[in-house]
Short mmCIF file of C-alpha atoms and ligand atoms in Angstrom, two decimals:
data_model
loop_
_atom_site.label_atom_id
_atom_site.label_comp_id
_atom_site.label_asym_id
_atom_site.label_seq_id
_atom_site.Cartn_x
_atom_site.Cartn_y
_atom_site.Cartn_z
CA UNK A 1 0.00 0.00 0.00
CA UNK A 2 1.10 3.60 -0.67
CA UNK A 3 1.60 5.00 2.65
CA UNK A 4 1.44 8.32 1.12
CA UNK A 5 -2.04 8.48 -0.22
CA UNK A 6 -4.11 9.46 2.53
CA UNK A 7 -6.56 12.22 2.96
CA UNK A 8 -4.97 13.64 5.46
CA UNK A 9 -2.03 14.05 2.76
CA UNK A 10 -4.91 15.90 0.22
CA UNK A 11 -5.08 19.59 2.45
CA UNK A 12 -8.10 18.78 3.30
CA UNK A 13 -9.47 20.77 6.45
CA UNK A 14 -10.43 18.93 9.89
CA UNK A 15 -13.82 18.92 9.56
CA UNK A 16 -13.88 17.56 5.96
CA UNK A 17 -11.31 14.66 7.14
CA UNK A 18 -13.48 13.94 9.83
CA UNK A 19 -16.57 13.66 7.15
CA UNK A 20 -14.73 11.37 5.48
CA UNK A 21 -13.62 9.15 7.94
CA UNK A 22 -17.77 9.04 9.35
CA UNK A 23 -18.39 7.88 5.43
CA UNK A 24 -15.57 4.99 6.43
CA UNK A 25 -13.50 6.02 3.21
CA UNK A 26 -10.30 5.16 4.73
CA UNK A 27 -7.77 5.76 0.85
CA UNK A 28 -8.62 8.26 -1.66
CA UNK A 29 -9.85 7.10 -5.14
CA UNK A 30 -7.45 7.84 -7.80
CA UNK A 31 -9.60 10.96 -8.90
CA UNK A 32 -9.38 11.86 -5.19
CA UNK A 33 -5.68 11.93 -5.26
CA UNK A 34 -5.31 13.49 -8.83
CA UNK A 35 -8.07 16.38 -8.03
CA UNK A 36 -8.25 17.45 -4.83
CA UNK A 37 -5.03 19.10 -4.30
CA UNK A 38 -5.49 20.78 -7.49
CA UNK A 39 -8.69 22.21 -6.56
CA UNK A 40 -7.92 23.50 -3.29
CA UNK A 41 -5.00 25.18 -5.19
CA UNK A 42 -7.41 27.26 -7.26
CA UNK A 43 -6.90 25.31 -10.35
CA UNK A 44 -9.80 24.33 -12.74
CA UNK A 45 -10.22 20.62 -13.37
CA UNK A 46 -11.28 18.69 -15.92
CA UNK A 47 -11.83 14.46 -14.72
CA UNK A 48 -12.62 12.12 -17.07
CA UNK A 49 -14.12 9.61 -14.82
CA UNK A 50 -17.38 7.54 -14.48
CA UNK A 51 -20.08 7.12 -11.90
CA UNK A 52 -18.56 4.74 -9.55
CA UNK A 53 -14.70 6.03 -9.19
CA UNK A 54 -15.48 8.25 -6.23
CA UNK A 55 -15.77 11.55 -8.58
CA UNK A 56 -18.44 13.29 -6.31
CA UNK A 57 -15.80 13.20 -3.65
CA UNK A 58 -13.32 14.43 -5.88
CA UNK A 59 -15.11 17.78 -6.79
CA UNK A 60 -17.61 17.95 -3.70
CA UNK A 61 -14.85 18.03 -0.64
CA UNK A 62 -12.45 20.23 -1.99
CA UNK A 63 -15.52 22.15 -2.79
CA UNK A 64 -17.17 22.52 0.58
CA UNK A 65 -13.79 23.59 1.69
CA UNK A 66 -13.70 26.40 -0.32
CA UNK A 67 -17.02 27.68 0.60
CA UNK A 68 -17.68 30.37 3.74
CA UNK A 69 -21.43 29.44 5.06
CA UNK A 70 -23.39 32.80 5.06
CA UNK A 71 -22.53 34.33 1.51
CA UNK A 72 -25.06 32.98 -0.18
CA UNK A 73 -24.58 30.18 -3.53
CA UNK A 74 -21.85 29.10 -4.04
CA UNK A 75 -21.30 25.95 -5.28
CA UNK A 76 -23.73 24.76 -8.24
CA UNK A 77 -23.46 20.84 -9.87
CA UNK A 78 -25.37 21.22 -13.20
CA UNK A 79 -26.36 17.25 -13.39
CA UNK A 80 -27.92 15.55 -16.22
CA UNK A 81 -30.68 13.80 -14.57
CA UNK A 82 -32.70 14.56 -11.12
CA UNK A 83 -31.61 10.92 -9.78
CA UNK A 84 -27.71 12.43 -9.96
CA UNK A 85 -28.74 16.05 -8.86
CA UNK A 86 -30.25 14.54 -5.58
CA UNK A 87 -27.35 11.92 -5.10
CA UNK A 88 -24.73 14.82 -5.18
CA UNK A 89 -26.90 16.91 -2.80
CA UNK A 90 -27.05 13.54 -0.70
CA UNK A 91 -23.24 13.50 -1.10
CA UNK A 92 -22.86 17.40 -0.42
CA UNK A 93 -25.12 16.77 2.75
CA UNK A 94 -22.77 14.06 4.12
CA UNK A 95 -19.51 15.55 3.13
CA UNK A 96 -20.20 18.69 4.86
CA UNK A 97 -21.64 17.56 7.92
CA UNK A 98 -20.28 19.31 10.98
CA UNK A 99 -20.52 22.74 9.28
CA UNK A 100 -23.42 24.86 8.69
CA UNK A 101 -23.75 24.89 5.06
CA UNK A 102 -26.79 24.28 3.18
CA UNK A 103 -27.17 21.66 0.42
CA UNK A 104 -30.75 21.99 -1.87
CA UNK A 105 -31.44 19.80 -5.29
CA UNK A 106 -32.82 21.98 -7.58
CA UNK A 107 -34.87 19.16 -10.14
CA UNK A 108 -37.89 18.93 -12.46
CA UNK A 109 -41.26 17.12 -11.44
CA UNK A 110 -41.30 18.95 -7.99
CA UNK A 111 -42.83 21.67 -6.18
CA UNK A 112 -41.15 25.04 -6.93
CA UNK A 113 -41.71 26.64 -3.14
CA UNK A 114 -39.16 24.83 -1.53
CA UNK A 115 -36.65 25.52 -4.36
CA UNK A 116 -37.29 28.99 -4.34
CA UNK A 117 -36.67 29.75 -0.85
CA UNK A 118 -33.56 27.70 -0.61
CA UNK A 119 -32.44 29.94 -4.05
CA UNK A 120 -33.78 32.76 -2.41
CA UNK A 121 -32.70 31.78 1.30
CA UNK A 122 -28.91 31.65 0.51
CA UNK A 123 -27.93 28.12 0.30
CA UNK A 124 -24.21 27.66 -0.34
CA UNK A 125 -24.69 24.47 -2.13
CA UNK A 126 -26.81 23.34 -5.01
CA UNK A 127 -27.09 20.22 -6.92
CA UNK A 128 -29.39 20.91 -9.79
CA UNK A 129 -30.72 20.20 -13.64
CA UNK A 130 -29.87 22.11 -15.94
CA UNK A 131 -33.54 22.72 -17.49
CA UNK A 132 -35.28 23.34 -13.64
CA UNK A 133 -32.39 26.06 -12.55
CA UNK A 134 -32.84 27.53 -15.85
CA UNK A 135 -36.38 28.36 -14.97
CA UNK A 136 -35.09 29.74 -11.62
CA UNK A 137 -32.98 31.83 -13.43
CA UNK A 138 -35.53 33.11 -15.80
CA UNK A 139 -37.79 33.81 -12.65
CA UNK A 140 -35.35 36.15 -11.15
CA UNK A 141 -34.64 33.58 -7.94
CA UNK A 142 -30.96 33.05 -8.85
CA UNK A 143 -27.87 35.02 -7.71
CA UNK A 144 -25.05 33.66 -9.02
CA UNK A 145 -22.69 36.87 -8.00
CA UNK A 146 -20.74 34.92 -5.19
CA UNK A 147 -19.94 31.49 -7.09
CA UNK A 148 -17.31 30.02 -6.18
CA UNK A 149 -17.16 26.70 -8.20
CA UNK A 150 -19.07 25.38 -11.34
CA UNK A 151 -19.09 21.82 -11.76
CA UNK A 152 -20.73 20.24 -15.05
CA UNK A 153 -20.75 16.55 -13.49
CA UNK A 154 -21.46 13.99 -16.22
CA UNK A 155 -20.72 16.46 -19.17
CA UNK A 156 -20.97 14.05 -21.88
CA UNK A 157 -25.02 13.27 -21.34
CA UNK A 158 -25.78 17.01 -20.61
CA UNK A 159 -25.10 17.30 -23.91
CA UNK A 160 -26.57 14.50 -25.45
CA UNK A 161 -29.50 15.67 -23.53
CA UNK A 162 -29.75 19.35 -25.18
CA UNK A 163 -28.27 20.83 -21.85
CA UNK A 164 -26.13 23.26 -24.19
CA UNK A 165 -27.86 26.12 -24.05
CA UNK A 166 -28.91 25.92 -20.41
CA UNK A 167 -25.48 25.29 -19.69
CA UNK A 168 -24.22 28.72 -21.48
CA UNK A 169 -26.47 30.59 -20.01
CA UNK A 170 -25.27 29.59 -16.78
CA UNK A 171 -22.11 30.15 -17.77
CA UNK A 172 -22.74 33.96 -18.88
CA UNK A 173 -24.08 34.63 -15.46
CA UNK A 174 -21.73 33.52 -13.27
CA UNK A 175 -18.91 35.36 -12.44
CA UNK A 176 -15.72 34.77 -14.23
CA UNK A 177 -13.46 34.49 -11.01
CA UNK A 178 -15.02 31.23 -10.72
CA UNK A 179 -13.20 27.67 -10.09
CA UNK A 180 -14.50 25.10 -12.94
CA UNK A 181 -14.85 21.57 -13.30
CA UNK A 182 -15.46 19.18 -15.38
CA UNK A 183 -16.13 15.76 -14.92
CA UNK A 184 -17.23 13.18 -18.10
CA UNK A 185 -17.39 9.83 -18.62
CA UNK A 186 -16.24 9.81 -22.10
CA UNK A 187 -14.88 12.60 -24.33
CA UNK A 188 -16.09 13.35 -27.63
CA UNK A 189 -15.11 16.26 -29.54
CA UNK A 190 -17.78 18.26 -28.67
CA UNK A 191 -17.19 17.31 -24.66
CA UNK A 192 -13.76 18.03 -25.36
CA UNK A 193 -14.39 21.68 -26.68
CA UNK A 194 -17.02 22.25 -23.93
CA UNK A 195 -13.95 21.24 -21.35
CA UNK A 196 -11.79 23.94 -23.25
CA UNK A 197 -14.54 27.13 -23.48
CA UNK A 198 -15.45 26.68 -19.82
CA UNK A 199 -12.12 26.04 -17.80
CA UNK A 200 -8.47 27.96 -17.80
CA UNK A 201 -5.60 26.39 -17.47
CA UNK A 202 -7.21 23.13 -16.50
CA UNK A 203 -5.38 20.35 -14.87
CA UNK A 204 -6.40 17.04 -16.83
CA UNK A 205 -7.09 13.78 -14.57
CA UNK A 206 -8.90 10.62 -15.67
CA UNK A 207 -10.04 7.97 -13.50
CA UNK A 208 -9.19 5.57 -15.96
CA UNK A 209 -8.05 4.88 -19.37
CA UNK A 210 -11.49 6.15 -21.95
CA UNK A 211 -12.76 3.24 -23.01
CA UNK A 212 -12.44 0.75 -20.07
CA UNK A 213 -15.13 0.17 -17.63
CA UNK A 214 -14.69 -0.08 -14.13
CA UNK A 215 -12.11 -3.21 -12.87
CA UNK A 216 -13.31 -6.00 -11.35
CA UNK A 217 -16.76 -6.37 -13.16
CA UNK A 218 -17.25 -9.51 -14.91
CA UNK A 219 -18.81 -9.07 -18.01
CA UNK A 220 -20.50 -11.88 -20.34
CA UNK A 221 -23.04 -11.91 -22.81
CA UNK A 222 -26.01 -14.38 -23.44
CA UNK A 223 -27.09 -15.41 -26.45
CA UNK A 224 -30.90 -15.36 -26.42
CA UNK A 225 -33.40 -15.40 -28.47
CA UNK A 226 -36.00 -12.49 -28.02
CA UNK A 227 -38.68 -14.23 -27.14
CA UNK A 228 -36.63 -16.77 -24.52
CA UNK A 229 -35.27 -13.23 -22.84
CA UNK A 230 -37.66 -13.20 -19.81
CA UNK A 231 -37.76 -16.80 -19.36
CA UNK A 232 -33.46 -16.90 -19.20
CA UNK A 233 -33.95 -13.73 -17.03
CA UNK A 234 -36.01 -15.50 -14.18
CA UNK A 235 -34.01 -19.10 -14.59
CA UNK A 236 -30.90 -16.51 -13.76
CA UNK A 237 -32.84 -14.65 -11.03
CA UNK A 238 -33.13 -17.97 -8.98
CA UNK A 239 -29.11 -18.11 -8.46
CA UNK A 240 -28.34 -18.07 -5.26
CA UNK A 241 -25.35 -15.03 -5.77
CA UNK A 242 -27.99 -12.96 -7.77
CA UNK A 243 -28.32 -10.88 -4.81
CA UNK A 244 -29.80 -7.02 -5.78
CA UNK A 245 -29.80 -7.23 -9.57
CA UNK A 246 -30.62 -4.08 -11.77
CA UNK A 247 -32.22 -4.94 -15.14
CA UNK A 248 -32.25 -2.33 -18.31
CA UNK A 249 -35.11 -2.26 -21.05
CA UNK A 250 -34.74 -0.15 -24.13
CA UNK A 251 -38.31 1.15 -23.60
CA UNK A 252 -40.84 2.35 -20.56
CA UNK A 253 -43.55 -0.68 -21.83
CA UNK A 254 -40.52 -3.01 -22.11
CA UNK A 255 -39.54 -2.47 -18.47
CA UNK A 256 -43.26 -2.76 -17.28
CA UNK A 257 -43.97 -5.69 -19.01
CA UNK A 258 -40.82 -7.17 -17.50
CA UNK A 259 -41.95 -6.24 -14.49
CA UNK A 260 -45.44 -7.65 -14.35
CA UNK A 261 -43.82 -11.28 -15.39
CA UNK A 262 -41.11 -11.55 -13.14
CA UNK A 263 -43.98 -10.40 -10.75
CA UNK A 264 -45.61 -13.11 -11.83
CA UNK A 265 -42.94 -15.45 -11.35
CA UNK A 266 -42.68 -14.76 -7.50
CA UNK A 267 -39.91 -11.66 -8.02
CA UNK A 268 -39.96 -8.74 -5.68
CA UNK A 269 -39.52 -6.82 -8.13
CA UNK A 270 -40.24 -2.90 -8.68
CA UNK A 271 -39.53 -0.35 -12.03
CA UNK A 272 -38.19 2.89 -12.62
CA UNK A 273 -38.68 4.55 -15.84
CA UNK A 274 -39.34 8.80 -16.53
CA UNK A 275 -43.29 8.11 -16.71
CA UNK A 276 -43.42 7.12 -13.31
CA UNK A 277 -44.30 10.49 -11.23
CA UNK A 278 -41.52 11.40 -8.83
CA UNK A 279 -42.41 9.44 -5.64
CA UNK A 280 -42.83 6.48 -7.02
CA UNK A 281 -39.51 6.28 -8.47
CA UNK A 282 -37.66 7.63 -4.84
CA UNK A 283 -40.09 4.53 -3.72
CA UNK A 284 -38.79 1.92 -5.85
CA UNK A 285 -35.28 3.38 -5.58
CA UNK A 286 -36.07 3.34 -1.58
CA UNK A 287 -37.26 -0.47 -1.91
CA UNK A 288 -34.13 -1.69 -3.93
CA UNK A 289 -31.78 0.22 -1.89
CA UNK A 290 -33.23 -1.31 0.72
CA UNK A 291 -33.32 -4.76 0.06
CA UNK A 292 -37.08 -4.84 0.69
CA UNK A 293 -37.08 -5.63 -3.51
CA UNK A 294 -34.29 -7.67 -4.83
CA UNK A 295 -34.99 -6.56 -8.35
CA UNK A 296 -35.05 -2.81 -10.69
CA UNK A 297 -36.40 -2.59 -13.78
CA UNK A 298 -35.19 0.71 -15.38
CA UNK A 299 -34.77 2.41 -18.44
CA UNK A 300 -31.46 4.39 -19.59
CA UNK A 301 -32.84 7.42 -18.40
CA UNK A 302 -32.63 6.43 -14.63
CA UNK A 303 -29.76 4.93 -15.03
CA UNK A 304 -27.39 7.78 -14.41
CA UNK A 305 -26.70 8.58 -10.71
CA UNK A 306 -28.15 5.65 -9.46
CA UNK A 307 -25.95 4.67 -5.94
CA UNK A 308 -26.75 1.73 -4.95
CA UNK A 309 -24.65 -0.01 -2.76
CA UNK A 310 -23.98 -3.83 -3.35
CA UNK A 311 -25.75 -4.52 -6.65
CA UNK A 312 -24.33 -7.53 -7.52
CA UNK A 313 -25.37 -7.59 -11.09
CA UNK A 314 -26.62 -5.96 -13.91
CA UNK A 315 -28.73 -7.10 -16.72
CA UNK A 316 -28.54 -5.69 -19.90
CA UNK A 317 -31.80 -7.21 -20.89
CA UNK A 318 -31.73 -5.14 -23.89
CA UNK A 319 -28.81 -4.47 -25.63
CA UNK A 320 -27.97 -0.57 -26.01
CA UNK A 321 -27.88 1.11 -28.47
CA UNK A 322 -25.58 3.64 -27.63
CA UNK A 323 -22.53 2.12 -26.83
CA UNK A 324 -22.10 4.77 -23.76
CA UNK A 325 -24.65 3.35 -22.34
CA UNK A 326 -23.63 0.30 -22.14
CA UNK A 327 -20.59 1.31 -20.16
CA UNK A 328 -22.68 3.59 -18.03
CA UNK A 329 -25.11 1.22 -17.17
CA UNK A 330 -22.36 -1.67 -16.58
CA UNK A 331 -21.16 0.95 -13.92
CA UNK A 332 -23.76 0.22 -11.68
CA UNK A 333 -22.24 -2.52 -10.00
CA UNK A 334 -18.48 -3.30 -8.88
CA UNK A 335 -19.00 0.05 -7.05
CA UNK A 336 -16.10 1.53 -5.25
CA UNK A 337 -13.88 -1.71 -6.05
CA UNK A 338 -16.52 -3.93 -4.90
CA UNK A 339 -16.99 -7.33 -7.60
CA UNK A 340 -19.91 -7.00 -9.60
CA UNK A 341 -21.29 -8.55 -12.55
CA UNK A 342 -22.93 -7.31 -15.89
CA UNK A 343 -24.80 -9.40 -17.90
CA UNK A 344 -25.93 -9.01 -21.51
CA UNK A 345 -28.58 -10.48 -23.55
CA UNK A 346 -27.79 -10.58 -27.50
CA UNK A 347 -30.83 -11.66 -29.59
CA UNK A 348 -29.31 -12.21 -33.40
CA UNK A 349 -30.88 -8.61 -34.49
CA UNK A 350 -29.03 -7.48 -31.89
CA UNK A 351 -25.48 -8.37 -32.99
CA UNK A 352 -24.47 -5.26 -34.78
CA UNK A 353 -25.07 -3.36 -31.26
CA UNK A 354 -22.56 -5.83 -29.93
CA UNK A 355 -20.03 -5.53 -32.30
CA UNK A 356 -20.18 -1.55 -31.97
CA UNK A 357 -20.01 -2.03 -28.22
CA UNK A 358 -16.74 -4.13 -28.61
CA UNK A 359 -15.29 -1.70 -30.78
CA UNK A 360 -15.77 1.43 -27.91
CA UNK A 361 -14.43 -1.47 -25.21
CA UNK A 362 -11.46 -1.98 -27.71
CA UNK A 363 -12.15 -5.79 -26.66
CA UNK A 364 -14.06 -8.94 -27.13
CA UNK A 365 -17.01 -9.78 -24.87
CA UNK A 366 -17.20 -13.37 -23.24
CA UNK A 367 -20.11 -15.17 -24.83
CA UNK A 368 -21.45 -17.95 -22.65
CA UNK A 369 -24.28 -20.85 -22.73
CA UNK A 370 -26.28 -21.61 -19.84
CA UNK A 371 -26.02 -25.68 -18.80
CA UNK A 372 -29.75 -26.39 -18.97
CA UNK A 373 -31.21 -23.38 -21.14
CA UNK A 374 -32.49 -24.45 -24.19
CA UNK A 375 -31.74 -21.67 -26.38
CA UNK A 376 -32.66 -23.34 -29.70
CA UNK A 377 -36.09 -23.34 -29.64
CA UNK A 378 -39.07 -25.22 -27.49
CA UNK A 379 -39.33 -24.42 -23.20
CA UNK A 380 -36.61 -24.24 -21.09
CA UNK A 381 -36.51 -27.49 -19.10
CA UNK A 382 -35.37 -28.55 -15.36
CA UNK A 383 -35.69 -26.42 -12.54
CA UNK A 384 -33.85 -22.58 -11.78
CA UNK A 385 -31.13 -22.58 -9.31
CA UNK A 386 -29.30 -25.11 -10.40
CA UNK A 387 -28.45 -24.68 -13.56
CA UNK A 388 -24.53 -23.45 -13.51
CA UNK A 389 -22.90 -21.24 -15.89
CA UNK A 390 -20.81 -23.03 -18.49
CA UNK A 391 -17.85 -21.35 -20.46
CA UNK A 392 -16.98 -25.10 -22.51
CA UNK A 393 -19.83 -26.81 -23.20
CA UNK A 394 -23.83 -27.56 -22.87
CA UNK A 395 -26.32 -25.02 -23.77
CA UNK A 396 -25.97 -25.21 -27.42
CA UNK A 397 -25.42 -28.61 -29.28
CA UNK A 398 -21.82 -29.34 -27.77
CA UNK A 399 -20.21 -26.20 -27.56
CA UNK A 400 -20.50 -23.43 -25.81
CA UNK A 401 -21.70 -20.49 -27.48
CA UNK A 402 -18.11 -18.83 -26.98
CA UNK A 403 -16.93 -21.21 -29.28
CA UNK A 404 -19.60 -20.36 -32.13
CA UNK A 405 -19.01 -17.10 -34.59
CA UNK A 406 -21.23 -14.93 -34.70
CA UNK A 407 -22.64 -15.75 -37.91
CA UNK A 408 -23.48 -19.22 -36.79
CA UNK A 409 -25.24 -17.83 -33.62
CA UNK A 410 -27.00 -15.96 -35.82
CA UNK A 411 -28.12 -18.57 -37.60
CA UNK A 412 -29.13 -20.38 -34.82
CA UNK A 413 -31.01 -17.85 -32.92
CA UNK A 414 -32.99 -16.55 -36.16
CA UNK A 415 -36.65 -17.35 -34.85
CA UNK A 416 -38.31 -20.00 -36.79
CA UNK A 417 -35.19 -21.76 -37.43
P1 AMP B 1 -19.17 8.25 -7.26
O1 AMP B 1 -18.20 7.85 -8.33
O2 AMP B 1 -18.95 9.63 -6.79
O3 AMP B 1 -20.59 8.01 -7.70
O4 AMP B 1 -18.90 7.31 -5.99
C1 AMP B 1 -19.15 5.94 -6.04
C2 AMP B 1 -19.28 5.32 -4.65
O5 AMP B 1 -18.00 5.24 -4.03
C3 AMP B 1 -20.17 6.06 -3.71
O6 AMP B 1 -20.98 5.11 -3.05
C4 AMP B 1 -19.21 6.70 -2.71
O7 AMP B 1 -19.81 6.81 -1.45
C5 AMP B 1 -18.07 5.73 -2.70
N1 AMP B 1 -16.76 6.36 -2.42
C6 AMP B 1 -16.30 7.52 -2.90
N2 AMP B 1 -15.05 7.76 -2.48
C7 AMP B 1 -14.69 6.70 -1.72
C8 AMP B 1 -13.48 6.34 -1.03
N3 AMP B 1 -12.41 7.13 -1.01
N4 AMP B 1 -13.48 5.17 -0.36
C9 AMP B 1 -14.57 4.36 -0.38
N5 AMP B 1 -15.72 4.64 -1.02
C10 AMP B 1 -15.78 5.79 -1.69
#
């Protein structure tokens, strides 16, 4: 072990080191170690880094240590999505226990009052959308005269999202003393020239090479066909190491439908998708994180920001389209160095999306037959739970289906033979 890569080695006052020690983080993340120093140094940062490499810390304790409680905003996250917004006001919360600075989310699909007298009341910290705070702005409720730090947190799907011209405008009103950072997942050219317009002098720090997903996530895909998906899904679901498991469906119908049979199949199971009004997705994000359901059903869109602790796998039950995604969603377990697994189901229309994911991995997915799952046609036979996971033989005539091209899985899995 390093012996020199502490927190206490980071600058970081007493009262932060003591947050961190009450959140039991015992070693800085990499992005920890790269950006904190650097912040508290006044310098602008730019991190690419994922969900799960400890990137709130990295830009949210240097942060609060900057801050002096009583002058009104100064620190604003611009987040893509309302689940992130309220986990980096969660974070903010935590992290600056002890002190007494404010923390507000500032997101859609909720009651303006409160927002407005926490804008209007002075917090120090906000954690908000980019579309919501806009409105804020336009309304008159925002001062953004005192900021002291900008962070665009998951830069890469602001934009995706249309957050552009939100973003300028926050940009234009805030004062030009500011601190800025950063922080992306990926970055595309237009992520990339974003990072350059909005920081100075930037100090550059990725959590990890662009293009790898977290370590210590094993990753395998199934090959299904579409109409054995749900079936594999629940014969999978009765593992006994298939602990909290978070399931993605291209579409809102997709991931209520899912829901309903694995309800049906004795699942505790619960969904999250952007048609479900706000307190019933804190509910079933409440019930998962809980333990009280084992199973989430969600759609891309609440996939960002999602901290769970302990999911031990994720389901790709559709395959994404967007290649991001994929390594977003993946993301979701192995948190914080923890093992996790990430499943995939490939039907043979879905095989192009695979091969475009493998090209942004830069590697070769592990394809793998299920001892027991009859993936060639008829019902599945035998009981769940004890079918085991083959990687050289079964499943598919007598090999495995890592052994098969891709072309010949193809064939296979084309419905009606
Ligand atoms: P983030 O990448 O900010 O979403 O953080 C991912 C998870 O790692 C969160 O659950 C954090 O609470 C946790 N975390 C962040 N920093 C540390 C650390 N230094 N040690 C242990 N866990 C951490």
């Amino acid at each position: 072990m390093d012996e020199s890569n502490t927190f206490e080695s980071l600058g970081l006052s007493e009262m932060r080191l003591a947050a961190v020690e009450a959140e039991g983080w015992t070693i800085p993340t990499p992005i920890q170690t790269k950006a904190i120093p650097s912040v508290l140094e006044g310098k602008d940062v730019v991190g690419i880094a994922q969900t799960g490499t400890g990137k709130t810390g990295a830009f949210m304790l240097p942060s609060l240590d900057l801050v002096e409680a009583g002058k009104g905003l100064q620190v604003l996250a611009l987040c893509p999505t309302r689940e992130l917004a309220q986990q980096v006001a969660e974070d903010a919360k935590s992290l600056s226990r002890g002190s007494s600075l404010r923390v507000a989310d500032i997101v859609g699909g909720v009651n303006y009052g409160p927002q407005i007298d926490a804008l209007t009341g002075g917090y120090e910290i906000i954690a908000a959308t980019p579309g919501r705070f806009n409105d804020h702005m336009e309304r008159g409720n925002v001062d953004l005269g005192n900021l002291k730090v900008l962070i665009l947190d998951e830069a890469d799907r602001m934009l995706d999202m249309g957050f552009r011209p939100q973003i300028e405008d926050v940009l234009r009103r805030s004062p030009r003393s500011r601190q800025t950072m950063l922080f992306s997942a990926t970055m595309p050219n237009g992520v990339h020239a974003l990072a350059l317009q909005v920081t100075r002098d930037a100090v550059w720090v990725e959590a990890s090479p662009e293009g790898t997903t977290a370590e210590g996530i094993d990753e395998l895909v199934y090959m299904v066909k579409p109409e054995k998906k749900a079936e594999l899904l629940l014969d999978l679901l009765a593992r006994p190491d298939w602990d909290q498991v978070l399931v993605f469906t291209r579409t809102k119908a997709g991931a209520d439908g899912l829901r309903s049979y694995l309800d049906r199949g004795g699942v505790g199971v619960d969904v999250m998708h952007s048609d479900r009004r706000m307190e019933h997705r804190v509910r079933a994000l409440d019930r998962f994180s809980t333990g009280s359901v084992r199973v989430l059903v969600a759609t891309d869109v609440a996939q960002r920001g999602l901290d769970v602790e302990g999911i031990s796998h994720v389901v790709n039950y559709d395959v994404p389209i967007d290649p991001e995604d994929y390594v977003h969603r993946i993301g979701r377990t192995g948190r914080a160095g923890a093992a996790g697994n990430a499943v995939t189901f490939v039907t043979a229309g879905d095989l192009g999306f695979l091969k475009s994911i493998e090209i942004r991995l830069g590697r070769k997915l592990e394809r793998v037959s299920v001892e027991g799952f009859d993936y060639t046609g008829a019902s599945a036979s035998g009981s769940g739970g004890k079918r085991k996971r083959t990687r050289t033989g079964g499943g598919i005539g007598t090999r495995s289906a890592s052994e098969l091209s891709d072309e010949e899985l193809a064939a296979l899995l084309k419905f009606g033979g």
